[in-house]
mmCIF file of C-alpha atoms in Angstrom:
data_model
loop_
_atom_site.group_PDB
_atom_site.id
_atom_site.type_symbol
_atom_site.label_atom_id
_atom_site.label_comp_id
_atom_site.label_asym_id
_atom_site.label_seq_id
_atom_site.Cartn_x
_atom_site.Cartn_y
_atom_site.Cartn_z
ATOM 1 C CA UNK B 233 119.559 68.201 107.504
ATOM 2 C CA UNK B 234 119.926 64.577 105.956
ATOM 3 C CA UNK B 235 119.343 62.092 108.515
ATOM 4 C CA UNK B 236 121.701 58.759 109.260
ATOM 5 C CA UNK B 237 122.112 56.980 105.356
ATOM 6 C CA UNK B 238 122.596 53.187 105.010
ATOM 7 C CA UNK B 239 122.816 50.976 101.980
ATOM 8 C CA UNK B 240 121.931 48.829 99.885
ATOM 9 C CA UNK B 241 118.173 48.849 101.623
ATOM 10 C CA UNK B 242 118.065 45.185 101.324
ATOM 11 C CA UNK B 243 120.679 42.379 100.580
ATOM 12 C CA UNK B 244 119.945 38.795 99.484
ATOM 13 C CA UNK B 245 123.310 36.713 99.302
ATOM 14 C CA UNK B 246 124.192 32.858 99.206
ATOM 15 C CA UNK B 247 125.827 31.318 102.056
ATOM 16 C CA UNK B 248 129.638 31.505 102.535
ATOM 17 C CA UNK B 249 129.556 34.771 100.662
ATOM 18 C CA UNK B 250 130.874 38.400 101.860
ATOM 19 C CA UNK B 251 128.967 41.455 102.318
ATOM 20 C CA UNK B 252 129.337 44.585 102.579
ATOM 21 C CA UNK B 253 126.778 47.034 105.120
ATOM 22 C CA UNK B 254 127.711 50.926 104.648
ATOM 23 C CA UNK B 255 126.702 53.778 106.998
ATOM 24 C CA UNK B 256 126.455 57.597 106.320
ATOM 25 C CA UNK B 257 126.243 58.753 109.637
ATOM 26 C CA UNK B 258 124.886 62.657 110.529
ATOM 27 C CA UNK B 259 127.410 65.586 109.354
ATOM 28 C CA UNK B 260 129.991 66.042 112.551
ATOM 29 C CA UNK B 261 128.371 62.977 114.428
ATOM 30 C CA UNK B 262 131.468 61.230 116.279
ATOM 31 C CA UNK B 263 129.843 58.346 117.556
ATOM 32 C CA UNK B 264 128.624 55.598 115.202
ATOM 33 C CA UNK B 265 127.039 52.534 116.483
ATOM 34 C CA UNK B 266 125.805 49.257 114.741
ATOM 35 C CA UNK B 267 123.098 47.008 116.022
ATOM 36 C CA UNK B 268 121.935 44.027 114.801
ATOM 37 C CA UNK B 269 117.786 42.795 114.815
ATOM 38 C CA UNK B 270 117.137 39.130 114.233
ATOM 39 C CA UNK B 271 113.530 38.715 113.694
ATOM 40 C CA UNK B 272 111.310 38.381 116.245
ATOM 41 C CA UNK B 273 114.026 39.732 118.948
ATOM 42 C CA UNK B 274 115.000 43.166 119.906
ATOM 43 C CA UNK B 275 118.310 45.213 118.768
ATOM 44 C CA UNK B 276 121.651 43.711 119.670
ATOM 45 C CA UNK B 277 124.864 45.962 120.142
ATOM 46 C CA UNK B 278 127.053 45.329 117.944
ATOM 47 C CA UNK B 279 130.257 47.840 117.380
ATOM 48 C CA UNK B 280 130.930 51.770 118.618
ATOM 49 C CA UNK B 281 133.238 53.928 117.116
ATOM 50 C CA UNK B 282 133.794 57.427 118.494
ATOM 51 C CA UNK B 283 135.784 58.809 115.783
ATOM 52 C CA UNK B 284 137.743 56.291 113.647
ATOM 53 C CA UNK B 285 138.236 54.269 116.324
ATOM 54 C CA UNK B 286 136.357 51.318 117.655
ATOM 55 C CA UNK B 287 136.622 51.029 121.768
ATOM 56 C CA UNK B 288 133.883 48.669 122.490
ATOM 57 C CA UNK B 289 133.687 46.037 120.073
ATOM 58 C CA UNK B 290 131.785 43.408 122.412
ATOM 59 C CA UNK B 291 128.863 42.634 120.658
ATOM 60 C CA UNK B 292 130.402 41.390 117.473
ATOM 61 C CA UNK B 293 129.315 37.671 117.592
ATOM 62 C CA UNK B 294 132.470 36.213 115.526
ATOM 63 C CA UNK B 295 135.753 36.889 113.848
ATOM 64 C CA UNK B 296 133.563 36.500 110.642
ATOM 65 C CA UNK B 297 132.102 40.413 111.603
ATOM 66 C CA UNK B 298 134.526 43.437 111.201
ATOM 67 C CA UNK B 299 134.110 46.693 110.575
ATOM 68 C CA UNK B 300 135.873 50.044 110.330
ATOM 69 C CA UNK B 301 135.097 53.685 110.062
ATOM 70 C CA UNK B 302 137.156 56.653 107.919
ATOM 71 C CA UNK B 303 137.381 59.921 107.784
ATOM 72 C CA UNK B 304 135.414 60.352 111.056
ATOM 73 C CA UNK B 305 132.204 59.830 108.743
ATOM 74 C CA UNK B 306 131.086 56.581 106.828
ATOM 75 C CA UNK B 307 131.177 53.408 108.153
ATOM 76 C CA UNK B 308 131.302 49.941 106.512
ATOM 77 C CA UNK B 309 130.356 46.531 108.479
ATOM 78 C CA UNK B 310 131.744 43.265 106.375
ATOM 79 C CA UNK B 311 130.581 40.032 107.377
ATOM 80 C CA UNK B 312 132.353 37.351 105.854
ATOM 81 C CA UNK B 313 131.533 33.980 105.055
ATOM 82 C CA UNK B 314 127.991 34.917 105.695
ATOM 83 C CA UNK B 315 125.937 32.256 107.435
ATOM 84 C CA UNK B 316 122.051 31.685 107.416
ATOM 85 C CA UNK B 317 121.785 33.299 111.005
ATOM 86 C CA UNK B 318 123.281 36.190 110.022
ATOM 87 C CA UNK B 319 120.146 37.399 108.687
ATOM 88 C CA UNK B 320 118.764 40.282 110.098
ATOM 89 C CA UNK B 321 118.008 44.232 109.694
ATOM 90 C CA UNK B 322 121.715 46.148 110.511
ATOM 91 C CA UNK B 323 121.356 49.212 111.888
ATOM 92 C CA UNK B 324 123.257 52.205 112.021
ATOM 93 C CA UNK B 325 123.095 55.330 114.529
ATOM 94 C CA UNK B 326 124.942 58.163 115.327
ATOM 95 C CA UNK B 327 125.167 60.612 117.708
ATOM 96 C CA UNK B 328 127.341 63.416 119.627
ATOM 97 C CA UNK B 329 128.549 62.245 123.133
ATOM 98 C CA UNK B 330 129.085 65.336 125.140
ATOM 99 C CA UNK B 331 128.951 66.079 128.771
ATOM 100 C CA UNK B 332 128.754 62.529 130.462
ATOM 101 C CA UNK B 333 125.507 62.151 129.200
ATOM 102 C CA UNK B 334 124.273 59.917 125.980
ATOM 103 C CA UNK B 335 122.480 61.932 123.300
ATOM 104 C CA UNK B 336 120.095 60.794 121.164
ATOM 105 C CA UNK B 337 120.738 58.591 119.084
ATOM 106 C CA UNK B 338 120.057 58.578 115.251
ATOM 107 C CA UNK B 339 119.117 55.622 113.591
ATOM 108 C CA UNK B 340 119.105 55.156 109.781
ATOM 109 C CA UNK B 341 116.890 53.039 107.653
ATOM 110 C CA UNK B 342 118.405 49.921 108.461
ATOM 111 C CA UNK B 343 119.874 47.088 105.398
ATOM 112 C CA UNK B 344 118.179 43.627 106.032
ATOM 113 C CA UNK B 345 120.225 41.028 105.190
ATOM 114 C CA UNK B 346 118.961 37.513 103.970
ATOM 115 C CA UNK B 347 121.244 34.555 103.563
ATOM 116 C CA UNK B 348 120.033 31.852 101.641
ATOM 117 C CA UNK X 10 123.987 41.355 134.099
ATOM 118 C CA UNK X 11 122.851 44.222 132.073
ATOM 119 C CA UNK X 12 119.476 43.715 130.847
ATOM 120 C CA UNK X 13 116.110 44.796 129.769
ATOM 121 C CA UNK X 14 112.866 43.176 129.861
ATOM 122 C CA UNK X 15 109.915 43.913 128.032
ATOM 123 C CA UNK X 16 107.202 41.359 129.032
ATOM 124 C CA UNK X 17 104.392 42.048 126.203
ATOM 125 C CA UNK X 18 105.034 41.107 122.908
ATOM 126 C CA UNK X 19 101.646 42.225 121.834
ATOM 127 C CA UNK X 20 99.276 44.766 123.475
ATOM 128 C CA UNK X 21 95.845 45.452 122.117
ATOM 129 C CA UNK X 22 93.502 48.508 122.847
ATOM 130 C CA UNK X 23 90.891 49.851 121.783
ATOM 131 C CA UNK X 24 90.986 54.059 121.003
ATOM 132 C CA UNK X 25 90.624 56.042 124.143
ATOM 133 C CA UNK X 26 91.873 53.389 126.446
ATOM 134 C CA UNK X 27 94.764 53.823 128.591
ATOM 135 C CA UNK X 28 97.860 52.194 127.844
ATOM 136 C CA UNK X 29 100.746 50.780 129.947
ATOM 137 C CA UNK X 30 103.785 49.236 128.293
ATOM 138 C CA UNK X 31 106.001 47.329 130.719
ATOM 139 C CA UNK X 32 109.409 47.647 131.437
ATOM 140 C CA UNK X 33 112.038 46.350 133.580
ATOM 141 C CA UNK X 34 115.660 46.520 133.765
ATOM 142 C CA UNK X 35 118.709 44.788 135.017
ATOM 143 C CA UNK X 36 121.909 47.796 136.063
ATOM 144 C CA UNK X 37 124.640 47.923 138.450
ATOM 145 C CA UNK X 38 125.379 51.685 138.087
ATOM 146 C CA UNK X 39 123.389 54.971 137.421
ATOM 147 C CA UNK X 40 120.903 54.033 134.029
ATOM 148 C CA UNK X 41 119.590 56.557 131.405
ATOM 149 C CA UNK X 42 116.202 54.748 130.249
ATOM 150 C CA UNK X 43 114.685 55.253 126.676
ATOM 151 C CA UNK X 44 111.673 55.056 125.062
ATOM 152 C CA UNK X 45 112.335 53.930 121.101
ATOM 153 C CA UNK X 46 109.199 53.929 118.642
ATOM 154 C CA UNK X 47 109.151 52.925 115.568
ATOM 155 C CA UNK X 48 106.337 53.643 113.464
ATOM 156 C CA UNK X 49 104.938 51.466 110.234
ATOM 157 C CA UNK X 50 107.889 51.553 107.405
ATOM 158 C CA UNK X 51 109.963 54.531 109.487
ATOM 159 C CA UNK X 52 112.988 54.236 111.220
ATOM 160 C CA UNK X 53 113.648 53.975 115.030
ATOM 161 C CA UNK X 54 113.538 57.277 116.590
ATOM 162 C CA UNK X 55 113.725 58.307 119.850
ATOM 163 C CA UNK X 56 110.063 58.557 122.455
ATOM 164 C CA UNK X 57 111.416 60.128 125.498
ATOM 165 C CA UNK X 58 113.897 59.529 127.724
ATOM 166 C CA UNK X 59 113.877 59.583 131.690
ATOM 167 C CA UNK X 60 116.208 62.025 132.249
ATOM 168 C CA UNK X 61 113.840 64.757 130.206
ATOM 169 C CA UNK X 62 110.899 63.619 132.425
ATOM 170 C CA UNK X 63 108.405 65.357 129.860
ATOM 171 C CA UNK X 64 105.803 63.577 128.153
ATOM 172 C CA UNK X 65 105.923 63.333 123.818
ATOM 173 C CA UNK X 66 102.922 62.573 122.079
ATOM 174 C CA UNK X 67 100.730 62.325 125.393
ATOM 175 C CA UNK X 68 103.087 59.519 126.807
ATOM 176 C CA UNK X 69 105.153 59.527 129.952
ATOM 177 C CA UNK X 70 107.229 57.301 131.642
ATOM 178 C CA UNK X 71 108.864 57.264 135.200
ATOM 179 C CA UNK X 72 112.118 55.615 136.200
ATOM 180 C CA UNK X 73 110.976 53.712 139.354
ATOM 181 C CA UNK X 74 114.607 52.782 141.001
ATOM 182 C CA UNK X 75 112.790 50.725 143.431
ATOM 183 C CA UNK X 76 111.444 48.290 141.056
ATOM 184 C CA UNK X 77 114.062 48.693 138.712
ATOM 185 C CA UNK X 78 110.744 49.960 136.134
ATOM 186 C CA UNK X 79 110.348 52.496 133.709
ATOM 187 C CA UNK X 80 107.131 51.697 132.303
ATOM 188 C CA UNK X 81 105.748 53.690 129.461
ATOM 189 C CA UNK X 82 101.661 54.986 129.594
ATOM 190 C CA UNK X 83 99.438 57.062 127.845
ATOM 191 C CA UNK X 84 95.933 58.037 129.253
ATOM 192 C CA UNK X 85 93.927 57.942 126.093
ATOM 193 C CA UNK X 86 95.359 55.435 123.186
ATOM 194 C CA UNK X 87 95.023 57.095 119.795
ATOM 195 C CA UNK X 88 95.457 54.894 116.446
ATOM 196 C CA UNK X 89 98.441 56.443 115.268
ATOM 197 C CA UNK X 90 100.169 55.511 118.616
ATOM 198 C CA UNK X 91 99.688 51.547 116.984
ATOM 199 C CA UNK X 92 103.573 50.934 116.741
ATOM 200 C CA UNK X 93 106.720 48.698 117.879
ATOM 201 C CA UNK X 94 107.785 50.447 120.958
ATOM 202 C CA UNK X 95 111.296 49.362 122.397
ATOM 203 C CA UNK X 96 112.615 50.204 126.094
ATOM 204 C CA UNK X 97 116.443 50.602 126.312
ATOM 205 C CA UNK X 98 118.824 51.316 128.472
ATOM 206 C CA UNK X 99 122.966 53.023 128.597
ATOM 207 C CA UNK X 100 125.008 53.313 131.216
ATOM 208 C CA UNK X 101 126.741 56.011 132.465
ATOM 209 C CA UNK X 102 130.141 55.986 133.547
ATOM 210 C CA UNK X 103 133.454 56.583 132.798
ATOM 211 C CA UNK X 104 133.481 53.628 130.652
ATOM 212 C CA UNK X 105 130.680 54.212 128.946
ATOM 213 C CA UNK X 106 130.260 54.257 125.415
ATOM 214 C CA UNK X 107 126.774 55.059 125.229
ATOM 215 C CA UNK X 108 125.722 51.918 123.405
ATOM 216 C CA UNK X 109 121.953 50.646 124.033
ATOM 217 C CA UNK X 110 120.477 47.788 125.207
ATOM 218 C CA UNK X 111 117.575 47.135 124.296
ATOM 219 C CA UNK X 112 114.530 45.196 125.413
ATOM 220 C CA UNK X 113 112.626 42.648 122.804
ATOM 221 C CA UNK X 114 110.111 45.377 121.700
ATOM 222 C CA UNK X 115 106.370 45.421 122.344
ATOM 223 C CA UNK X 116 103.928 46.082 119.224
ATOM 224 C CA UNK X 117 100.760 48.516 120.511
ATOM 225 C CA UNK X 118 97.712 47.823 118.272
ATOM 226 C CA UNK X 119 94.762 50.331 119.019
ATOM 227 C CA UNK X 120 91.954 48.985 117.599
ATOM 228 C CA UNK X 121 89.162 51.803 116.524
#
């Protein structure tokens, strides 16, 4: 089946702009997580969402970062006001959570961001 | 603190050596350890994970709670193992959310 979606692939904007991140997670997937990757360092947690609702939103670094899920499905992460160390490759991954234990996760393609 | 550590940034082989890639974690609770690879322009996909205890690809890895380690080796490298490989950890518990944490990442270059 089609895999975790994410788009645009790559995003060039000017500083103090919004943007826009979206996320097609797997079909029936009820847990969508973002990270973020900041070059040269590894994956930071960003937001979860197990359905349409966000319960650990701990690793957004500022009220400029929101997001939301509908629909139990896509998923869009806005940054506003975008700043030059906001860049970095978003990821998105989804998963089933079932039985106290944490499935695999599925990670899509990722959007990298540059602020210029 | 939750936290993992990934000392190498950079580990060079040459085919047919072994290979160790170091890591270390940081949990107050019960820890499900990962192995993430990603391989030249694919995405981030799962290596193995402790609690499977098989070994993918010729790799293995065993959660050492005694050293807080779960350090990821293959006997013979091959070149298409030449990757990013990322160690990460989740809690579990009955607050868990199942998010990651992952270490900085460690890029395997096996050299013919």
């Amino acid at each position: 089946g089609a895999g975790v979606s994410q788009s645009p692939s790559n995003k060039v904007t000017e500083k103090g702009k919004d943007v826009e991140l979206r996320c097609d997670p797997i079909s029936g997937h009820t847990a969508l997580y973002w990270y973020r990757q900041r070059l040269g360092q590894g994956l930071e947690f960003l937001i979860y969402f197990q359905g349409n609702s966000a319960p650990d939103k701990s690793g957004l670094p500022s009220d400029r970062f929101s997001a939301e899920r509908t629909g139990e499905s896509v998923s869009t992460l806005t940054i506003q006001r975008t700043q030059q160390e906001d860049s970095a490759v978003y990821l998105c991954a989804s998963n089933s959570i079932s039985g106290g234990f944490t499935d695999t996760q599925y990670f899509g393609p990722g959007t990298r961001l540059t602020v210029l | 603190a939750q936290r993992v550590t990934q000392p190498e940034k950079l580990l060079s082989v040459f085919k047919g050596a072994p290979v160790e890639l170091k890591c270390n974690y940081s949990y107050s609770g019960s820890p499900e350890l990962f192995w993430y690879v990603q391989y030249s322009r694919q995405r981030l996909q799962l290596l193995l994970r402790h609690i499977s205890r098989e070994s993918i690809k010729g790799f293995t890895a065993d959660l050492n709670k005694g050293e807080t380690s779960f350090h990821l080796k293959k006997p013979f490298a091959q070149e298409e193992d030449s990757a990013m490989y990322y160690c990460a950890l989740s809690g579990w518990s009955s607050s868990n959310t199942g998010k990651l944490i992952f270490g900085q990442g460690t890029t395997l270059q096996v050299k013919p």
